[in-house]
């Protein structure tokens, strides 16, 4: 199934430049493993970055350098990166975590040891992460999370299950690329738990006073 929600252009450019904080970069890499379209866009971002580096090596950018960058920006997305990497072409194992998550959480979904942090919500925090918070979340079917915005940036990729909010329906492989202006209230789909990996570079901002009061206990 192809993802329907993708990384923002600014996020891809930051990832290409190695400028994303570790937590956000891990989640971005998780989406890139499942999304051929974003891998193609990343290749274009890498090529644009190369042109910009060439421009910085001279005092005045040449007409050829300008023309090359404009051509890349106007071109159709690259197709070379659209193919699945060789190590990802094997038949999908539903118990195997994406490669980008394995250094932080291990290989097996069944082996995860969840910690209950709220009714219907379980979490595993990654240790040793700099530049933000990286966590796996397991949310019971039909759960409604508190309405909230973000103190900074948040990236969330769905691994299994799904949720809906005012931004649409998010299923396996989809990424929610959110900034401090986004206000939403995810509601998980019935049937199976929604398992996702999320990264933030600042605490969430809950709208209700009850959620704000309990926030220090939940650690979000």
PDB file of C-alpha atoms in Angstrom:
ATOM      1  CA  UNK A   1       0.000   0.000   0.000  1.00  0.00           C
ATOM      2  CA  UNK A   2       1.413   3.390  -1.012  1.00  0.00           C
ATOM      3  CA  UNK A   3       1.449   6.133   1.637  1.00  0.00           C
ATOM      4  CA  UNK A   4      -0.938   9.020   1.066  1.00  0.00           C
ATOM      5  CA  UNK A   5       0.690  11.511   3.440  1.00  0.00           C
ATOM      6  CA  UNK A   6       4.277  12.574   2.825  1.00  0.00           C
ATOM      7  CA  UNK A   7       7.171  14.561   4.256  1.00  0.00           C
ATOM      8  CA  UNK A   8       7.090  18.323   3.842  1.00  0.00           C
ATOM      9  CA  UNK A   9       9.592  19.838   1.384  1.00  0.00           C
ATOM     10  CA  UNK A  10      11.379  21.687   4.194  1.00  0.00           C
ATOM     11  CA  UNK A  11      11.722  18.456   6.175  1.00  0.00           C
ATOM     12  CA  UNK A  12      13.179  16.625   3.179  1.00  0.00           C
ATOM     13  CA  UNK A  13      15.687  19.415   2.537  1.00  0.00           C
ATOM     14  CA  UNK A  14      16.743  19.413   6.199  1.00  0.00           C
ATOM     15  CA  UNK A  15      17.075  15.613   6.149  1.00  0.00           C
ATOM     16  CA  UNK A  16      19.161  15.805   2.984  1.00  0.00           C
ATOM     17  CA  UNK A  17      21.438  18.396   4.585  1.00  0.00           C
ATOM     18  CA  UNK A  18      21.807  16.368   7.791  1.00  0.00           C
ATOM     19  CA  UNK A  19      20.191  19.219   9.728  1.00  0.00           C
ATOM     20  CA  UNK A  20      17.265  17.372  11.328  1.00  0.00           C
ATOM     21  CA  UNK A  21      17.571  16.521  15.044  1.00  0.00           C
ATOM     22  CA  UNK A  22      18.205  12.821  15.615  1.00  0.00           C
ATOM     23  CA  UNK A  23      14.674  11.984  16.772  1.00  0.00           C
ATOM     24  CA  UNK A  24      13.035  13.636  13.762  1.00  0.00           C
ATOM     25  CA  UNK A  25      15.596  12.138  11.373  1.00  0.00           C
ATOM     26  CA  UNK A  26      14.822   8.600  12.609  1.00  0.00           C
ATOM     27  CA  UNK A  27      11.100   9.036  11.948  1.00  0.00           C
ATOM     28  CA  UNK A  28      11.764  10.629   8.552  1.00  0.00           C
ATOM     29  CA  UNK A  29      13.964   7.655   7.635  1.00  0.00           C
ATOM     30  CA  UNK A  30      11.185   5.282   8.723  1.00  0.00           C
ATOM     31  CA  UNK A  31       8.777   6.916   6.272  1.00  0.00           C
ATOM     32  CA  UNK A  32      11.395   6.953   3.508  1.00  0.00           C
ATOM     33  CA  UNK A  33      11.777   3.167   3.841  1.00  0.00           C
ATOM     34  CA  UNK A  34       8.104   2.765   2.880  1.00  0.00           C
ATOM     35  CA  UNK A  35       7.638   5.645   0.437  1.00  0.00           C
ATOM     36  CA  UNK A  36       9.144   5.511  -3.044  1.00  0.00           C
ATOM     37  CA  UNK A  37       7.756   8.971  -3.876  1.00  0.00           C
ATOM     38  CA  UNK A  38       9.615  10.619  -0.995  1.00  0.00           C
ATOM     39  CA  UNK A  39      12.808   8.716  -1.812  1.00  0.00           C
ATOM     40  CA  UNK A  40      12.617  10.192  -5.314  1.00  0.00           C
ATOM     41  CA  UNK A  41      12.064  13.677  -3.883  1.00  0.00           C
ATOM     42  CA  UNK A  42      15.010  13.139  -1.529  1.00  0.00           C
ATOM     43  CA  UNK A  43      17.258  12.381  -4.486  1.00  0.00           C
ATOM     44  CA  UNK A  44      16.210  15.682  -6.057  1.00  0.00           C
ATOM     45  CA  UNK A  45      16.908  17.469  -2.747  1.00  0.00           C
ATOM     46  CA  UNK A  46      20.367  15.892  -2.649  1.00  0.00           C
ATOM     47  CA  UNK A  47      21.070  17.115  -6.168  1.00  0.00           C
ATOM     48  CA  UNK A  48      19.815  20.632  -5.403  1.00  0.00           C
ATOM     49  CA  UNK A  49      22.026  20.670  -2.317  1.00  0.00           C
ATOM     50  CA  UNK A  50      24.990  19.801  -4.507  1.00  0.00           C
ATOM     51  CA  UNK A  51      24.264  22.757  -6.772  1.00  0.00           C
ATOM     52  CA  UNK A  52      23.992  25.091  -3.769  1.00  0.00           C
ATOM     53  CA  UNK A  53      27.330  23.851  -2.429  1.00  0.00           C
ATOM     54  CA  UNK A  54      28.903  24.593  -5.802  1.00  0.00           C
ATOM     55  CA  UNK A  55      27.536  28.119  -5.644  1.00  0.00           C
ATOM     56  CA  UNK A  56      29.102  28.662  -2.224  1.00  0.00           C
ATOM     57  CA  UNK A  57      32.539  27.796  -3.548  1.00  0.00           C
ATOM     58  CA  UNK A  58      32.668  30.884  -5.738  1.00  0.00           C
ATOM     59  CA  UNK A  59      32.090  34.541  -4.916  1.00  0.00           C
ATOM     60  CA  UNK A  60      29.504  35.033  -7.650  1.00  0.00           C
ATOM     61  CA  UNK A  61      27.343  32.117  -8.804  1.00  0.00           C
ATOM     62  CA  UNK A  62      27.766  31.447 -12.485  1.00  0.00           C
ATOM     63  CA  UNK A  63      24.896  31.566 -14.940  1.00  0.00           C
ATOM     64  CA  UNK A  64      25.406  27.845 -15.505  1.00  0.00           C
ATOM     65  CA  UNK A  65      25.006  27.099 -11.780  1.00  0.00           C
ATOM     66  CA  UNK A  66      21.829  29.152 -11.574  1.00  0.00           C
ATOM     67  CA  UNK A  67      20.414  27.457 -14.648  1.00  0.00           C
ATOM     68  CA  UNK A  68      21.240  23.997 -13.259  1.00  0.00           C
ATOM     69  CA  UNK A  69      19.457  24.671  -9.967  1.00  0.00           C
ATOM     70  CA  UNK A  70      16.378  26.107 -11.695  1.00  0.00           C
ATOM     71  CA  UNK A  71      16.243  23.097 -13.999  1.00  0.00           C
ATOM     72  CA  UNK A  72      16.278  20.722 -11.018  1.00  0.00           C
ATOM     73  CA  UNK A  73      13.538  22.647  -9.261  1.00  0.00           C
ATOM     74  CA  UNK A  74      11.345  22.586 -12.371  1.00  0.00           C
ATOM     75  CA  UNK A  75      12.047  18.984 -13.317  1.00  0.00           C
ATOM     76  CA  UNK A  76       9.760  16.034 -12.732  1.00  0.00           C
ATOM     77  CA  UNK A  77      10.632  14.030  -9.579  1.00  0.00           C
ATOM     78  CA  UNK A  78      13.580  11.734 -10.101  1.00  0.00           C
ATOM     79  CA  UNK A  79      12.775   8.119 -10.836  1.00  0.00           C
ATOM     80  CA  UNK A  80      16.088   6.542  -9.847  1.00  0.00           C
ATOM     81  CA  UNK A  81      15.166   6.541  -6.154  1.00  0.00           C
ATOM     82  CA  UNK A  82      11.650   5.267  -6.717  1.00  0.00           C
ATOM     83  CA  UNK A  83      12.683   1.630  -6.670  1.00  0.00           C
ATOM     84  CA  UNK A  84      12.692  -0.121  -3.304  1.00  0.00           C
ATOM     85  CA  UNK A  85      16.247  -0.529  -1.920  1.00  0.00           C
ATOM     86  CA  UNK A  86      17.577  -4.056  -2.304  1.00  0.00           C
ATOM     87  CA  UNK A  87      17.534  -4.741   1.440  1.00  0.00           C
ATOM     88  CA  UNK A  88      13.847  -3.771   1.604  1.00  0.00           C
ATOM     89  CA  UNK A  89      12.614  -5.847  -1.334  1.00  0.00           C
ATOM     90  CA  UNK A  90      12.178  -9.012   0.713  1.00  0.00           C
ATOM     91  CA  UNK A  91       8.670 -10.038   1.645  1.00  0.00           C
ATOM     92  CA  UNK A  92       7.448  -7.827   4.460  1.00  0.00           C
ATOM     93  CA  UNK A  93       7.538  -9.404   7.920  1.00  0.00           C
ATOM     94  CA  UNK A  94       4.731  -7.920  10.049  1.00  0.00           C
ATOM     95  CA  UNK A  95       6.772  -8.565  13.212  1.00  0.00           C
ATOM     96  CA  UNK A  96       9.917  -6.811  11.953  1.00  0.00           C
ATOM     97  CA  UNK A  97      10.404  -3.160  12.834  1.00  0.00           C
ATOM     98  CA  UNK A  98      11.658  -0.809  10.098  1.00  0.00           C
ATOM     99  CA  UNK A  99      15.448  -0.739   9.809  1.00  0.00           C
ATOM    100  CA  UNK A 100      15.647   2.897  10.954  1.00  0.00           C
ATOM    101  CA  UNK A 101      14.020   1.971  14.287  1.00  0.00           C
ATOM    102  CA  UNK A 102      16.009  -1.167  15.070  1.00  0.00           C
ATOM    103  CA  UNK A 103      19.021   0.576  16.710  1.00  0.00           C
ATOM    104  CA  UNK A 104      16.600   2.224  19.142  1.00  0.00           C
ATOM    105  CA  UNK A 105      13.884  -0.386  19.749  1.00  0.00           C
ATOM    106  CA  UNK A 106      15.192  -3.732  18.516  1.00  0.00           C
ATOM    107  CA  UNK A 107      14.023  -5.900  15.637  1.00  0.00           C
ATOM    108  CA  UNK A 108      10.786  -7.492  16.810  1.00  0.00           C
ATOM    109  CA  UNK A 109       7.419  -5.853  17.359  1.00  0.00           C
ATOM    110  CA  UNK A 110       6.264  -8.767  19.518  1.00  0.00           C
ATOM    111  CA  UNK A 111       9.304  -8.416  21.785  1.00  0.00           C
ATOM    112  CA  UNK A 112       8.546  -4.792  22.721  1.00  0.00           C
ATOM    113  CA  UNK A 113       7.840  -4.141  26.400  1.00  0.00           C
ATOM    114  CA  UNK A 114       5.169  -1.465  26.517  1.00  0.00           C
ATOM    115  CA  UNK A 115       4.535   0.868  29.446  1.00  0.00           C
ATOM    116  CA  UNK A 116       1.013   2.159  30.120  1.00  0.00           C
ATOM    117  CA  UNK A 117       1.008   5.964  30.397  1.00  0.00           C
ATOM    118  CA  UNK A 118      -2.707   6.764  30.035  1.00  0.00           C
ATOM    119  CA  UNK A 119      -5.980   4.892  29.534  1.00  0.00           C
ATOM    120  CA  UNK A 120      -5.645   3.100  26.206  1.00  0.00           C
ATOM    121  CA  UNK A 121      -2.133   4.480  25.564  1.00  0.00           C
ATOM    122  CA  UNK A 122       1.145   2.563  25.899  1.00  0.00           C
ATOM    123  CA  UNK A 123       4.593   3.933  25.132  1.00  0.00           C
ATOM    124  CA  UNK A 124       8.264   3.026  24.783  1.00  0.00           C
ATOM    125  CA  UNK A 125      10.789   5.850  24.931  1.00  0.00           C
ATOM    126  CA  UNK A 126      14.098   5.556  23.104  1.00  0.00           C
ATOM    127  CA  UNK A 127      17.116   6.190  25.283  1.00  0.00           C
ATOM    128  CA  UNK A 128      20.173   8.205  24.328  1.00  0.00           C
ATOM    129  CA  UNK A 129      18.393  10.431  21.809  1.00  0.00           C
ATOM    130  CA  UNK A 130      19.646  13.986  21.440  1.00  0.00           C
ATOM    131  CA  UNK A 131      17.649  16.848  20.004  1.00  0.00           C
ATOM    132  CA  UNK A 132      14.161  15.722  20.923  1.00  0.00           C
ATOM    133  CA  UNK A 133      11.998  12.834  22.049  1.00  0.00           C
ATOM    134  CA  UNK A 134      11.658   9.565  20.130  1.00  0.00           C
ATOM    135  CA  UNK A 135       8.944   7.088  21.131  1.00  0.00           C
ATOM    136  CA  UNK A 136       6.773   4.215  20.005  1.00  0.00           C
ATOM    137  CA  UNK A 137       3.077   4.522  20.836  1.00  0.00           C
ATOM    138  CA  UNK A 138       0.421   1.807  20.971  1.00  0.00           C
ATOM    139  CA  UNK A 139      -3.073   3.287  21.167  1.00  0.00           C
ATOM    140  CA  UNK A 140      -6.202   1.202  21.676  1.00  0.00           C
ATOM    141  CA  UNK A 141      -8.784   1.040  18.854  1.00  0.00           C
ATOM    142  CA  UNK A 142     -11.412   3.775  18.958  1.00  0.00           C
ATOM    143  CA  UNK A 143      -9.421   6.019  21.302  1.00  0.00           C
ATOM    144  CA  UNK A 144      -9.674   9.803  21.102  1.00  0.00           C
ATOM    145  CA  UNK A 145      -6.505  11.622  22.101  1.00  0.00           C
ATOM    146  CA  UNK A 146      -6.747  15.081  23.720  1.00  0.00           C
ATOM    147  CA  UNK A 147      -6.923  18.070  21.396  1.00  0.00           C
ATOM    148  CA  UNK A 148      -3.422  19.513  21.152  1.00  0.00           C
ATOM    149  CA  UNK A 149      -0.958  21.602  19.201  1.00  0.00           C
ATOM    150  CA  UNK A 150       2.814  21.473  19.273  1.00  0.00           C
ATOM    151  CA  UNK A 151       5.495  23.537  20.933  1.00  0.00           C
ATOM    152  CA  UNK A 152       7.750  22.760  17.981  1.00  0.00           C
ATOM    153  CA  UNK A 153       7.838  20.092  15.288  1.00  0.00           C
ATOM    154  CA  UNK A 154       6.379  16.594  15.333  1.00  0.00           C
ATOM    155  CA  UNK A 155       6.803  13.694  12.934  1.00  0.00           C
ATOM    156  CA  UNK A 156       4.654  10.591  13.311  1.00  0.00           C
ATOM    157  CA  UNK A 157       4.682   7.504  11.073  1.00  0.00           C
ATOM    158  CA  UNK A 158       1.994   4.836  11.308  1.00  0.00           C
ATOM    159  CA  UNK A 159       3.389   1.301  11.551  1.00  0.00           C
ATOM    160  CA  UNK A 160       0.086  -0.555  12.005  1.00  0.00           C
ATOM    161  CA  UNK A 161      -3.545   0.395  12.450  1.00  0.00           C
ATOM    162  CA  UNK A 162      -4.780   3.878  11.597  1.00  0.00           C
ATOM    163  CA  UNK A 163      -6.196   7.124  12.916  1.00  0.00           C
ATOM    164  CA  UNK A 164      -8.239  10.033  11.629  1.00  0.00           C
ATOM    165  CA  UNK A 165      -8.074  13.734  12.414  1.00  0.00           C
ATOM    166  CA  UNK A 166      -8.892  17.019  10.684  1.00  0.00           C
ATOM    167  CA  UNK A 167      -5.916  16.448   8.376  1.00  0.00           C
ATOM    168  CA  UNK A 168      -7.320  13.179   6.996  1.00  0.00           C
ATOM    169  CA  UNK A 169      -6.942   9.417   7.361  1.00  0.00           C
ATOM    170  CA  UNK A 170      -3.496   8.103   8.305  1.00  0.00           C
ATOM    171  CA  UNK A 171      -2.676   4.446   7.701  1.00  0.00           C
ATOM    172  CA  UNK A 172       0.482   2.304   7.578  1.00  0.00           C
ATOM    173  CA  UNK A 173       3.423   4.205   6.080  1.00  0.00           C
ATOM    174  CA  UNK A 174       1.740   7.612   6.264  1.00  0.00           C
ATOM    175  CA  UNK A 175       3.626  10.425   7.988  1.00  0.00           C
ATOM    176  CA  UNK A 176       2.118  13.366   9.863  1.00  0.00           C
ATOM    177  CA  UNK A 177       4.593  16.234   9.428  1.00  0.00           C
ATOM    178  CA  UNK A 178       3.364  18.877  11.887  1.00  0.00           C
ATOM    179  CA  UNK A 179       4.566  22.237  13.144  1.00  0.00           C
ATOM    180  CA  UNK A 180       3.596  24.554  15.990  1.00  0.00           C
ATOM    181  CA  UNK A 181       0.582  25.890  14.087  1.00  0.00           C
ATOM    182  CA  UNK A 182      -1.186  22.527  13.793  1.00  0.00           C
ATOM    183  CA  UNK A 183      -4.091  21.785  16.138  1.00  0.00           C
ATOM    184  CA  UNK A 184      -5.509  18.267  15.908  1.00  0.00           C
ATOM    185  CA  UNK A 185      -7.167  15.425  17.796  1.00  0.00           C
ATOM    186  CA  UNK A 186      -6.342  11.961  16.467  1.00  0.00           C
ATOM    187  CA  UNK A 187      -9.023   9.258  16.807  1.00  0.00           C
ATOM    188  CA  UNK A 188      -7.778   5.721  16.255  1.00  0.00           C
ATOM    189  CA  UNK A 189      -9.702   3.431  13.926  1.00  0.00           C
ATOM    190  CA  UNK A 190     -11.667   0.450  15.284  1.00  0.00           C
ATOM    191  CA  UNK A 191     -10.362  -3.075  14.989  1.00  0.00           C
ATOM    192  CA  UNK A 192      -6.674  -3.097  15.858  1.00  0.00           C
ATOM    193  CA  UNK A 193      -4.424  -0.868  17.959  1.00  0.00           C
ATOM    194  CA  UNK A 194      -2.680   2.008  16.214  1.00  0.00           C
ATOM    195  CA  UNK A 195       1.075   1.558  16.520  1.00  0.00           C
ATOM    196  CA  UNK A 196       3.207   4.500  15.476  1.00  0.00           C
ATOM    197  CA  UNK A 197       6.614   6.054  15.968  1.00  0.00           C
ATOM    198  CA  UNK A 198       6.666   9.714  16.907  1.00  0.00           C
ATOM    199  CA  UNK A 199       9.343  12.337  17.403  1.00  0.00           C
ATOM    200  CA  UNK A 200       9.044  15.827  18.864  1.00  0.00           C
ATOM    201  CA  UNK A 201      11.544  18.593  19.506  1.00  0.00           C
ATOM    202  CA  UNK A 202       9.345  20.332  22.112  1.00  0.00           C
ATOM    203  CA  UNK A 203       6.494  19.300  24.447  1.00  0.00           C
ATOM    204  CA  UNK A 204       2.919  19.107  23.139  1.00  0.00           C
ATOM    205  CA  UNK A 205       0.432  21.840  24.028  1.00  0.00           C
ATOM    206  CA  UNK A 206      -2.879  20.400  25.253  1.00  0.00           C
ATOM    207  CA  UNK A 207      -6.022  22.516  24.980  1.00  0.00           C
ATOM    208  CA  UNK A 208      -8.091  21.065  27.853  1.00  0.00           C
ATOM    209  CA  UNK A 209      -7.240  21.883  31.456  1.00  0.00           C
ATOM    210  CA  UNK A 210      -7.498  18.242  32.521  1.00  0.00           C
ATOM    211  CA  UNK A 211      -4.946  17.130  29.930  1.00  0.00           C
ATOM    212  CA  UNK A 212      -2.680  20.068  30.823  1.00  0.00           C
ATOM    213  CA  UNK A 213      -2.871  19.149  34.499  1.00  0.00           C
ATOM    214  CA  UNK A 214      -1.990  15.500  33.848  1.00  0.00           C
ATOM    215  CA  UNK A 215       0.675  16.222  31.212  1.00  0.00           C
ATOM    216  CA  UNK A 216       3.642  16.043  33.650  1.00  0.00           C
ATOM    217  CA  UNK A 217       2.508  12.564  34.708  1.00  0.00           C
ATOM    218  CA  UNK A 218       2.188  11.318  31.112  1.00  0.00           C
ATOM    219  CA  UNK A 219       5.485  12.867  30.016  1.00  0.00           C
ATOM    220  CA  UNK A 220       4.297  14.214  26.656  1.00  0.00           C
TER     221      UNK A 220
END
